[in-house]
Amino acid sequence: MAILLSSSASASASIFTSPQSQSLKPSLPFLISTVNPHRKPSGRSKRFSPLRVATQLQTTDPGQPTKTEQDGESYNLENEVEDESSGTKFNWRDHWYPVSLIEDLDPKLPTPFQLLGRDIVLWFDRNKQEWVVLDDKCPHRLAPLSEGRIDEGGNLQCSYHGWSFDGCGSCVKIPQASPQGPEARAVRSPRACATRFPTLVSQGLLFVWPDENGWERANASKPPMLPDEFGKPEFSTVTIQRDLFYGYDTLMENVSDPSHIDFAHHKVTGRRDRAKPLPFKLEASGPWGFSGANEGNPRITAEFIAPCYYLNKIEIDTKLPLVGDQKWVIWICSFNVPMAPGKTRSIVCSARNFFQFSMPGPAWWQVIPRWHEHWTSNKVYDGDMIVLQGQEKVFLSKSKEEFGDVNKQYTTITFTPTQADRFVLAFRNWLRRHGNSQPEWFGTSAQQPLPSTILSKRQMLDRFEQHTLKCSSCKGAYTAFQTWQKLLTGAAVVFASTAGIPSDLKLRIILAGFALVSAGLAYALHELEKNFVFVDYVHADIE
């Protein structure tokens, strides 16, 4: 998924529709610059040489043209200069991961989540007024705590036998224990405690440190931050999150690739006839991630901060009637959270300094609801979904054949002759050099098939399960649509059944008209309701 701006210099409202939500301004008390806190300063320049062509050992007649010469150049980053820590391995469990937007969490209910293959439960401790994350299993008989409830005392209660846990993970109640003797002391046993993880709330996001033994390191680390522009009054901000049934590497490769927007998101955030070369240049890279930019209009600056944060800044110089020259700035900041093999949560926070009236926000003139903007944002997700499903299937097949690690053989499996793919190759190289080619999953799940290999198109495009149920705005609007649909259907029946009763012909016509209007509105709501559930996406149908 890449919710980005079309690469056209003549930007307009129709070419940018980023994931939308309510303004982040009230929840941004910790804004700092986007300088990566994990990046180590290097004693030498991090400027890079021009892209070099991938070379192979020469085993043919030097007088004959090689396959590369016949097919064209295939760009890679193998020979690019990295910083001095190029051999450093990345520790996946020593970082903050955002797991949800706070506005989309229900403080009255426990919420299940997966992070790096580990099941956790998110819940709000109203006694301490803070969000808590525990291992999603009761120490008693290992039932999922996410199936429990918040009890009368504000503790998390297991739904299996009623054991209750406070915000520290300590057991506070065992209903089956005798009030005296050894059983009475069981509640104080360390074995009765649930495992708790470090958490913090920042910028409207709930962050989790996935190592229960990493409290000291977590306290000494800051989570990745949104750019300063998210707190400026001239910028409007929007957010969305959706769970996607393809892998972390597939999603990261997609968000590293602005060049697909004009085709995969034609008439949503791009247009096919606006596609053009994007000569990106890599400026720095290392275990912390990489950064780079292009020159031109629009100018796109990108930065990947490992393990899952990707920032795109789009700057557009344009000229409008009456107001003259304008500099439009858009930030698309995506957190691509590895939930499990083949499943990733996309959390996108966007900001822009133009057309604020078309975005949700606190001002009286910002009348667009968040759920309406999510309809467009979900079109962007859907535009990528089946394409990436097919791509992931092919990569999986190649990895099981003679190629092995896809990241090591990426430029052999694919053909990437343009500099538009530069950041894609940079990510694949980072994953191979520093990330051990995949996230460090908890447990073993190699035997489980990836969702993209077994799910149907209907299941892959299921907005209801992937987004609506997890979005406070869309869930509320969906419920309201259903309620109004029932009311209007009932009104249509009442008006139709009573239309023949009055003797006055005009009154009969009025009642019949009300019946038709009510039925029409009910049908319209039924059709619009599909935007919360499922909308088929066929690229060939979009002219």
Coordinates of C-alpha atoms in Angstrom, one line a residue:
M1 CA 0.0 0.0 0.0
A2 CA 1.3 3.4 -0.8
I3 CA -1.1 6.3 -0.1
L4 CA 0.9 9.0 -1.9
L5 CA 0.4 11.9 -4.3
S6 CA 0.5 11.5 -8.0
S7 CA 3.8 12.4 -9.5
S8 CA 2.3 15.2 -11.5
A9 CA 3.6 18.8 -11.2
S10 CA 0.1 20.1 -11.9
A11 CA -1.4 18.8 -8.7
S12 CA -5.0 19.3 -7.9
A13 CA -7.5 18.2 -5.3
S14 CA -8.4 15.1 -7.3
I15 CA -4.8 13.8 -7.4
F16 CA -4.3 13.6 -3.7
T17 CA -6.6 11.8 -1.3
S18 CA -4.6 10.5 1.6
P19 CA -5.9 8.4 4.5
Q20 CA -8.1 10.7 6.6
S21 CA -9.1 11.1 10.2
Q22 CA -9.6 13.7 12.8
S23 CA -6.9 16.3 13.4
L24 CA -3.9 15.0 15.4
K25 CA -3.2 18.4 16.9
P26 CA -4.8 17.8 20.3
S27 CA -2.7 14.6 20.8
L28 CA 0.7 15.8 19.7
P29 CA 2.5 17.0 22.9
F30 CA 5.8 15.3 22.1
L31 CA 6.5 16.4 18.6
I32 CA 10.2 16.6 17.7
S33 CA 12.1 16.5 14.4
T34 CA 12.3 13.4 12.3
V35 CA 16.0 12.8 12.8
N36 CA 16.3 9.1 13.6
P37 CA 17.4 8.6 17.2
H38 CA 19.0 5.3 16.3
R39 CA 21.2 6.7 13.6
K40 CA 24.9 6.7 14.7
P41 CA 27.0 9.6 13.3
S42 CA 29.7 8.5 10.9
G43 CA 33.1 9.9 10.7
R44 CA 32.9 10.1 6.9
S45 CA 30.6 11.4 4.3
K46 CA 27.4 9.4 3.6
R47 CA 27.2 10.7 0.0
F48 CA 26.8 8.0 -2.6
S49 CA 28.3 7.2 -5.9
P50 CA 26.0 7.0 -9.0
L51 CA 24.0 3.8 -9.3
R52 CA 26.1 1.0 -10.7
V53 CA 25.0 -1.9 -13.0
A54 CA 24.8 -5.3 -11.4
T55 CA 27.7 -7.4 -12.6
Q56 CA 28.1 -11.2 -12.8
L57 CA 31.2 -13.4 -13.3
Q58 CA 32.0 -13.5 -17.0
T59 CA 31.7 -17.0 -18.3
T60 CA 31.0 -16.3 -21.9
D61 CA 33.0 -15.1 -24.8
P62 CA 34.0 -11.5 -24.1
G63 CA 33.4 -10.6 -27.7
Q64 CA 29.7 -11.6 -27.4
P65 CA 27.1 -9.3 -25.8
T66 CA 26.0 -10.4 -22.3
K67 CA 22.5 -10.9 -21.3
T68 CA 22.6 -7.7 -19.3
E69 CA 23.7 -5.8 -22.4
Q70 CA 21.0 -7.4 -24.5
D71 CA 18.2 -6.8 -22.0
G72 CA 19.3 -3.4 -20.6
E73 CA 20.8 -2.3 -17.4
S74 CA 19.4 -3.6 -14.1
Y75 CA 20.2 -1.2 -11.3
N76 CA 21.1 -2.3 -7.8
L77 CA 22.8 -1.0 -4.8
E78 CA 25.4 -3.7 -4.2
N79 CA 28.4 -1.4 -4.7
E80 CA 27.0 1.7 -3.1
V81 CA 29.0 3.1 -0.1
E82 CA 27.3 2.5 3.3
D83 CA 28.2 4.1 6.6
E84 CA 30.9 2.5 8.8
S85 CA 28.3 0.3 10.6
S86 CA 27.3 -1.5 7.4
G87 CA 27.9 -4.9 8.9
T88 CA 25.8 -4.3 12.0
K89 CA 22.8 -6.6 12.5
F90 CA 19.5 -5.1 13.5
N91 CA 17.7 -6.3 16.7
W92 CA 14.0 -6.4 15.8
R93 CA 12.9 -6.7 19.5
D94 CA 14.8 -3.6 20.7
H95 CA 12.5 -1.0 19.2
W96 CA 9.1 0.7 19.8
Y97 CA 6.3 -0.5 17.6
P98 CA 3.0 1.4 17.2
V99 CA 0.1 -1.0 17.5
S100 CA -2.9 1.2 17.1
L101 CA -4.3 4.7 16.8
I102 CA -5.6 5.7 20.2
E103 CA -8.8 7.1 18.8
D104 CA -9.7 3.7 17.3
L105 CA -9.3 1.8 20.6
D106 CA -12.3 1.2 22.9
P107 CA -11.2 1.8 26.5
K108 CA -14.2 -0.3 27.7
L109 CA -13.0 -3.5 25.9
P110 CA -9.8 -5.6 25.7
T111 CA -8.4 -5.6 22.1
P112 CA -6.3 -8.5 20.7
F113 CA -3.3 -7.8 18.6
Q114 CA -0.3 -9.7 17.1
L115 CA 3.2 -8.2 17.1
L116 CA 6.1 -10.2 15.6
G117 CA 4.0 -13.3 15.8
R118 CA 3.2 -12.9 19.5
D119 CA -0.4 -12.5 20.7
I120 CA -0.9 -9.6 23.0
V121 CA -3.9 -7.8 24.5
L122 CA -4.4 -4.0 24.7
W123 CA -6.6 -2.6 27.5
F124 CA -7.2 0.6 29.4
D125 CA -6.5 0.6 33.1
R126 CA -9.0 3.1 34.4
N127 CA -7.5 3.0 37.9
K128 CA -4.2 4.4 36.7
Q129 CA -5.6 6.0 33.5
E130 CA -3.1 4.4 31.2
W131 CA -3.0 1.8 28.4
V132 CA -1.6 -1.6 29.3
V133 CA -0.3 -4.4 27.1
L134 CA -0.1 -7.9 28.4
D135 CA 0.7 -11.3 26.9
D136 CA -2.6 -12.6 25.6
K137 CA -2.7 -15.7 27.8
C138 CA -4.0 -16.3 31.3
P139 CA -1.3 -17.9 33.5
H140 CA -3.9 -20.3 34.8
R141 CA -4.9 -22.4 31.8
L142 CA -3.5 -20.2 29.0
A143 CA -6.9 -18.9 27.8
P144 CA -6.8 -15.7 25.7
L145 CA -7.2 -12.6 28.0
S146 CA -8.5 -10.7 25.0
E147 CA -11.7 -12.7 25.3
G148 CA -12.2 -11.4 28.8
R149 CA -13.7 -8.1 30.0
I150 CA -12.9 -5.1 32.2
D151 CA -14.5 -6.0 35.6
E152 CA -16.2 -3.8 38.1
G153 CA -12.9 -3.0 39.8
G154 CA -11.3 -1.8 36.5
N155 CA -9.1 -5.0 36.2
L156 CA -8.8 -7.3 33.2
Q157 CA -10.8 -10.5 33.9
C158 CA -10.3 -13.8 32.1
S159 CA -13.5 -15.1 30.7
Y160 CA -12.6 -18.7 31.4
H161 CA -12.3 -18.9 35.2
G162 CA -12.6 -15.3 36.3
W163 CA -9.0 -14.6 37.3
S164 CA -8.4 -10.8 37.3
F165 CA -5.3 -8.8 36.7
D166 CA -4.4 -5.2 37.4
G167 CA -2.4 -2.8 35.2
C168 CA 0.9 -4.2 36.4
G169 CA -0.1 -7.7 35.4
S170 CA -0.4 -8.9 39.0
C171 CA -3.2 -11.3 39.8
V172 CA -5.7 -9.7 42.1
K173 CA -8.4 -12.3 42.3
I174 CA -8.8 -16.1 42.0
P175 CA -12.5 -16.9 42.5
Q176 CA -11.8 -20.6 43.0
A177 CA -9.1 -20.1 45.7
S178 CA -10.0 -20.8 49.4
P179 CA -9.8 -17.7 51.6
Q180 CA -7.3 -19.5 53.9
G181 CA -4.3 -21.7 53.6
P182 CA -2.0 -22.2 50.6
E183 CA -4.7 -21.4 48.0
A184 CA -5.2 -18.0 49.6
R185 CA -1.5 -17.3 48.9
A186 CA -1.6 -18.3 45.3
V187 CA -2.8 -14.9 44.2
R188 CA 0.5 -13.5 45.3
S189 CA 2.6 -16.0 43.5
P190 CA 4.8 -14.7 40.6
R191 CA 3.4 -17.6 38.6
A192 CA -0.1 -16.1 38.8
C193 CA 1.1 -12.9 37.1
A194 CA 0.4 -12.0 33.5
T195 CA 3.4 -10.9 31.4
R196 CA 3.5 -7.1 30.9
F197 CA 5.2 -5.2 28.1
P198 CA 6.6 -1.6 28.1
T199 CA 4.1 0.8 26.6
L200 CA 3.7 4.5 26.0
V201 CA 1.3 6.9 24.2
S202 CA 2.7 9.5 21.8
Q203 CA 1.3 11.5 18.9
G204 CA -2.1 9.7 19.2
L205 CA -0.5 6.3 18.9
L206 CA 0.0 3.4 21.3
F207 CA 3.5 2.1 21.2
V208 CA 4.7 -1.3 22.5
W209 CA 8.2 -2.6 23.2
P210 CA 8.0 -6.3 22.3
D211 CA 10.5 -7.6 24.9
E212 CA 9.1 -8.0 28.4
N213 CA 12.7 -7.9 29.7
G214 CA 13.6 -4.7 27.9
W215 CA 12.2 -2.1 30.3
E216 CA 15.5 -0.4 30.9
R217 CA 16.2 -0.1 27.1
A218 CA 12.7 1.0 26.4
N219 CA 12.9 3.8 29.0
A220 CA 16.1 5.0 27.4
S221 CA 14.6 5.0 23.9
K222 CA 12.2 7.3 22.2
P223 CA 9.6 6.2 19.6
P224 CA 9.8 7.4 16.0
M225 CA 8.2 10.8 15.7
L226 CA 6.0 12.5 13.2
P227 CA 7.4 15.7 11.5
D228 CA 7.0 19.1 13.2
E229 CA 4.5 20.1 10.5
F230 CA 1.8 17.9 12.1
G231 CA 1.6 20.4 14.9
K232 CA 1.5 23.6 12.8
P233 CA -1.9 25.3 12.3
E234 CA -1.4 25.7 8.5
F235 CA -1.4 21.9 8.1
S236 CA -4.4 19.6 8.3
T237 CA -3.7 16.0 9.5
V238 CA -5.5 12.7 8.9
T239 CA -5.0 9.1 9.9
I240 CA -6.1 5.6 9.0
Q241 CA -5.2 2.0 9.9
R242 CA -5.9 -1.3 8.2
D243 CA -4.7 -4.9 8.7
L244 CA -3.4 -6.3 5.4
F245 CA -3.0 -10.0 4.4
Y246 CA 0.4 -9.8 2.9
G247 CA 3.9 -9.7 4.5
Y248 CA 5.9 -6.9 6.1
D249 CA 8.5 -7.0 3.2
T250 CA 5.8 -6.9 0.6
L251 CA 4.2 -3.8 2.2
M252 CA 7.5 -2.1 2.8
E253 CA 8.6 -2.6 -0.8
N254 CA 5.3 -1.1 -1.9
V255 CA 5.5 2.1 0.2
S256 CA 9.1 2.5 -1.0
D257 CA 7.8 2.8 -4.6
P258 CA 6.1 6.1 -5.6
S259 CA 6.3 5.1 -9.3
H260 CA 3.4 2.7 -9.1
I261 CA 0.8 5.3 -8.0
D262 CA -0.2 6.6 -11.4
F263 CA -1.1 3.1 -12.5
A264 CA -2.2 1.2 -9.5
H265 CA -4.2 4.1 -8.2
H266 CA -5.5 5.6 -11.5
K267 CA -8.2 8.2 -10.9
V268 CA -7.8 7.8 -7.1
T269 CA -4.5 9.5 -6.3
G270 CA -2.8 9.3 -9.7
R271 CA -3.4 9.2 -13.4
R272 CA -1.8 7.0 -16.0
D273 CA -1.0 9.8 -18.4
R274 CA 1.0 11.7 -15.7
A275 CA 3.6 8.9 -15.2
K276 CA 7.2 10.1 -15.8
P277 CA 10.8 9.2 -14.8
L278 CA 11.6 9.5 -11.2
P279 CA 15.4 9.6 -10.9
F280 CA 15.8 9.0 -7.1
K281 CA 19.2 9.3 -5.4
L282 CA 20.2 7.5 -2.3
E283 CA 21.8 9.8 0.2
A284 CA 22.5 7.7 3.3
S285 CA 21.9 4.2 4.6
G286 CA 22.9 1.9 7.4
P287 CA 21.4 -0.4 10.1
W288 CA 19.1 2.5 11.0
G289 CA 17.5 2.5 7.5
F290 CA 18.1 4.8 4.5
S291 CA 17.1 8.2 3.0
G292 CA 17.1 9.8 -0.4
A293 CA 15.3 12.1 -2.8
N294 CA 14.7 13.1 -6.4
E295 CA 15.1 16.5 -8.1
G296 CA 12.3 18.1 -9.9
N297 CA 8.7 19.0 -9.4
P298 CA 7.3 17.4 -7.5
R299 CA 10.3 16.8 -5.2
I300 CA 9.9 13.5 -3.2
T301 CA 12.1 13.0 -0.1
A302 CA 12.0 9.6 1.5
E303 CA 13.3 8.2 4.7
F304 CA 13.1 4.7 6.1
I305 CA 13.6 4.4 9.8
A306 CA 13.9 0.7 10.8
P307 CA 12.1 -1.3 11.6
C308 CA 8.8 -0.1 10.2
Y309 CA 8.6 3.7 9.8
Y310 CA 8.6 5.2 6.3
L311 CA 8.3 9.0 5.6
N312 CA 7.6 10.6 2.3
K313 CA 7.6 14.4 1.9
I314 CA 6.2 15.7 -1.4
E315 CA 6.9 19.3 -2.3
I316 CA 5.0 20.8 -5.3
D317 CA 5.6 24.2 -6.8
T318 CA 2.4 25.4 -8.5
K319 CA 0.6 28.5 -9.6
L320 CA -3.0 29.3 -8.9
P321 CA -5.3 32.0 -10.2
L322 CA -5.6 35.1 -7.9
V323 CA -3.1 33.8 -5.3
G324 CA -0.2 33.2 -7.6
D325 CA 2.8 30.9 -6.8
Q326 CA 2.2 28.3 -4.1
K327 CA 4.4 25.7 -2.4
W328 CA 2.3 22.7 -1.5
V329 CA 3.8 20.3 1.1
I330 CA 2.4 16.8 1.8
W331 CA 3.7 14.4 4.4
I332 CA 2.8 10.7 4.2
C333 CA 4.1 8.8 7.3
S334 CA 3.4 5.1 7.3
F335 CA 4.0 2.6 10.1
N336 CA 4.1 -0.9 8.6
V337 CA 3.8 -3.1 11.6
P338 CA 4.8 -6.8 11.2
M339 CA 2.0 -8.7 13.0
A340 CA 2.7 -12.2 11.8
P341 CA 4.2 -13.9 8.7
G342 CA 2.0 -12.7 5.8
K343 CA 0.0 -10.2 7.9
T344 CA 0.9 -6.5 8.5
R345 CA -0.9 -3.5 10.0
S346 CA -0.7 -0.3 8.0
I347 CA -1.0 2.9 10.1
V348 CA -0.8 6.0 7.9
C349 CA -0.6 9.6 9.2
S350 CA -0.8 12.4 6.6
A351 CA -0.5 16.2 6.7
R352 CA -0.8 18.9 4.0
N353 CA -1.0 22.6 3.8
F354 CA -3.6 23.0 1.0
F355 CA -7.3 22.2 0.5
Q356 CA -7.8 21.9 4.2
F357 CA -11.6 22.3 3.7
S358 CA -11.7 18.8 2.1
M359 CA -10.2 17.1 5.1
P360 CA -11.7 16.3 8.5
G361 CA -10.7 18.6 11.3
P362 CA -11.9 20.6 14.3
A363 CA -12.7 23.8 12.4
W364 CA -16.3 24.6 11.8
W365 CA -15.7 24.6 8.0
Q366 CA -14.1 21.2 8.0
V367 CA -17.3 19.2 7.5
I368 CA -15.9 16.1 5.7
P369 CA -16.4 13.2 8.2
R370 CA -13.4 10.9 8.8
W371 CA -15.4 7.8 7.7
H372 CA -16.0 9.4 4.3
E373 CA -12.3 10.0 3.7
H374 CA -11.6 6.4 4.7
W375 CA -13.8 5.3 1.7
T376 CA -11.2 6.9 -0.6
S377 CA -8.3 5.7 1.4
N378 CA -9.6 2.1 1.3
K379 CA -9.7 2.4 -2.5
V380 CA -6.0 3.0 -2.4
Y381 CA -5.4 -0.1 -0.3
D382 CA -7.7 -2.1 -2.6
G383 CA -5.8 -0.9 -5.7
D384 CA -2.7 -2.6 -4.4
M385 CA -4.2 -5.6 -2.7
I386 CA -4.6 -8.2 -5.5
V387 CA -1.5 -7.0 -7.3
L388 CA 0.6 -7.5 -4.2
Q389 CA -1.1 -10.8 -3.4
G390 CA 0.0 -12.1 -6.8
Q391 CA 3.5 -10.7 -6.4
E392 CA 3.9 -12.4 -3.0
K393 CA 2.8 -15.7 -4.4
V394 CA 5.5 -15.5 -7.0
F395 CA 8.2 -14.5 -4.6
L396 CA 7.2 -17.4 -2.3
S397 CA 7.4 -19.8 -5.2
K398 CA 10.8 -18.5 -6.2
S399 CA 12.1 -18.8 -2.6
K400 CA 11.1 -22.5 -2.6
E401 CA 12.8 -23.1 -5.9
E402 CA 16.5 -22.6 -6.6
F403 CA 16.6 -18.9 -5.5
G404 CA 16.3 -19.4 -1.7
D405 CA 16.5 -15.9 -0.1
V406 CA 14.5 -13.5 -2.3
N407 CA 16.4 -10.5 -0.9
K408 CA 19.8 -11.9 -2.0
Q409 CA 18.5 -12.8 -5.5
Y410 CA 16.2 -9.9 -5.9
T411 CA 17.8 -8.4 -9.0
T412 CA 18.0 -11.8 -10.6
I413 CA 14.3 -12.6 -10.0
T414 CA 13.2 -9.1 -11.0
F415 CA 14.3 -6.7 -13.7
T416 CA 14.8 -3.1 -12.3
P417 CA 16.4 -1.0 -15.1
T418 CA 15.2 2.5 -13.9
Q419 CA 16.1 4.7 -10.9
A420 CA 12.5 4.8 -9.9
D421 CA 13.1 1.4 -8.2
R422 CA 16.0 2.8 -6.2
F423 CA 14.3 2.8 -2.8
V424 CA 12.8 -0.6 -3.4
L425 CA 16.3 -2.0 -3.9
A426 CA 17.5 0.0 -0.9
F427 CA 14.9 -1.7 1.3
R428 CA 15.7 -5.1 0.0
N429 CA 19.4 -4.6 0.6
W430 CA 18.7 -3.3 4.1
L431 CA 16.6 -6.3 4.9
R432 CA 19.3 -8.7 3.6
R433 CA 22.3 -6.9 5.2
H434 CA 20.9 -5.9 8.6
G435 CA 17.4 -7.4 9.0
N436 CA 18.3 -11.1 8.6
S437 CA 15.9 -11.1 5.6
Q438 CA 12.8 -11.1 7.7
P439 CA 11.5 -9.9 11.1
E440 CA 12.5 -11.9 14.2
W441 CA 9.3 -13.7 14.8
F442 CA 8.3 -15.2 18.2
G443 CA 7.7 -19.0 18.0
T444 CA 7.8 -21.0 14.8
S445 CA 5.3 -20.6 12.1
A446 CA 7.1 -21.8 9.0
Q447 CA 4.6 -24.6 8.5
Q448 CA 1.7 -22.2 8.3
P449 CA 0.7 -21.1 4.8
L450 CA 0.8 -17.4 4.1
P451 CA -2.7 -15.8 4.0
S452 CA -2.1 -14.5 0.5
T453 CA -1.7 -18.0 -0.8
I454 CA -5.1 -19.3 0.4
L455 CA -7.4 -16.3 0.7
S456 CA -9.9 -15.5 -2.1
K457 CA -10.1 -12.0 -3.8
R458 CA -13.3 -11.4 -1.7
Q459 CA -11.4 -12.1 1.5
M460 CA -8.4 -10.1 0.5
L461 CA -10.6 -7.0 -0.2
D462 CA -12.7 -7.5 3.0
R463 CA -12.8 -3.9 4.3
F464 CA -15.2 -4.9 7.2
E465 CA -12.8 -7.2 9.0
Q466 CA -9.6 -5.4 8.0
H467 CA -10.7 -1.9 8.8
T468 CA -14.3 -1.1 9.7
L469 CA -14.4 -3.2 12.9
K470 CA -11.1 -1.6 14.0
C471 CA -12.0 2.0 13.2
S472 CA -14.1 4.0 15.6
S473 CA -15.4 6.4 12.9
C474 CA -16.3 3.8 10.3
K475 CA -17.8 1.4 12.8
G476 CA -20.0 4.1 14.2
A477 CA -21.1 5.3 10.7
Y478 CA -21.8 1.7 9.6
T479 CA -24.1 1.2 12.6
A480 CA -25.8 4.5 11.8
F481 CA -26.3 3.5 8.2
Q482 CA -27.9 0.3 9.2
T483 CA -30.2 2.0 11.7
W484 CA -31.3 4.6 9.1
Q485 CA -31.8 1.9 6.5
K486 CA -34.2 0.1 8.8
L487 CA -36.1 3.2 9.7
L488 CA -36.5 4.3 6.1
T489 CA -37.6 0.8 5.1
G490 CA -40.2 0.8 7.8
A491 CA -41.4 4.2 6.8
A492 CA -41.7 3.1 3.2
V493 CA -43.8 0.2 4.3
V494 CA -46.0 2.4 6.4
F495 CA -46.5 5.0 3.8
A496 CA -47.2 2.4 1.1
S497 CA -49.7 0.5 3.2
T498 CA -51.6 3.7 4.1
A499 CA -51.6 5.3 0.7
G500 CA -54.8 3.7 -0.3
I501 CA -56.8 4.6 2.8
P502 CA -57.6 8.3 2.4
S503 CA -60.3 9.3 0.0
D504 CA -58.5 12.4 -1.0
L505 CA -56.5 11.7 -4.2
K506 CA -53.9 14.3 -3.4
L507 CA -53.2 12.8 0.0
R508 CA -52.9 9.4 -1.6
I509 CA -50.3 10.7 -4.1
I510 CA -48.4 12.4 -1.2
L511 CA -48.3 9.2 0.8
A512 CA -47.2 7.2 -2.2
G513 CA -44.5 9.8 -2.9
F514 CA -43.2 9.5 0.6
A515 CA -43.1 5.7 0.3
L516 CA -41.1 6.0 -2.9
V517 CA -38.7 8.6 -1.4
S518 CA -38.2 6.5 1.7
A519 CA -37.6 3.3 -0.3
G520 CA -35.1 5.2 -2.6
L521 CA -33.2 6.6 0.4
A522 CA -33.1 3.1 2.0
Y523 CA -31.7 1.6 -1.2
A524 CA -29.1 4.4 -1.5
L525 CA -27.9 3.8 2.0
H526 CA -27.7 0.1 1.2
E527 CA -25.5 0.8 -1.7
L528 CA -23.3 3.3 0.2
E529 CA -23.0 0.8 3.1
K530 CA -20.9 -1.4 0.8
N531 CA -18.0 1.0 1.2
F532 CA -17.7 -0.2 4.7
V533 CA -17.8 -3.9 3.8
F534 CA -16.5 -4.8 0.3
V535 CA -16.1 -3.1 -3.1
D536 CA -14.6 -5.2 -5.9
Y537 CA -11.6 -3.6 -7.6
V538 CA -10.9 -4.3 -11.2
H539 CA -8.2 -2.1 -12.8
A540 CA -9.3 -2.8 -16.3
D541 CA -12.7 -1.3 -15.6
I542 CA -11.2 2.1 -14.7
E543 CA -10.9 4.0 -18.0

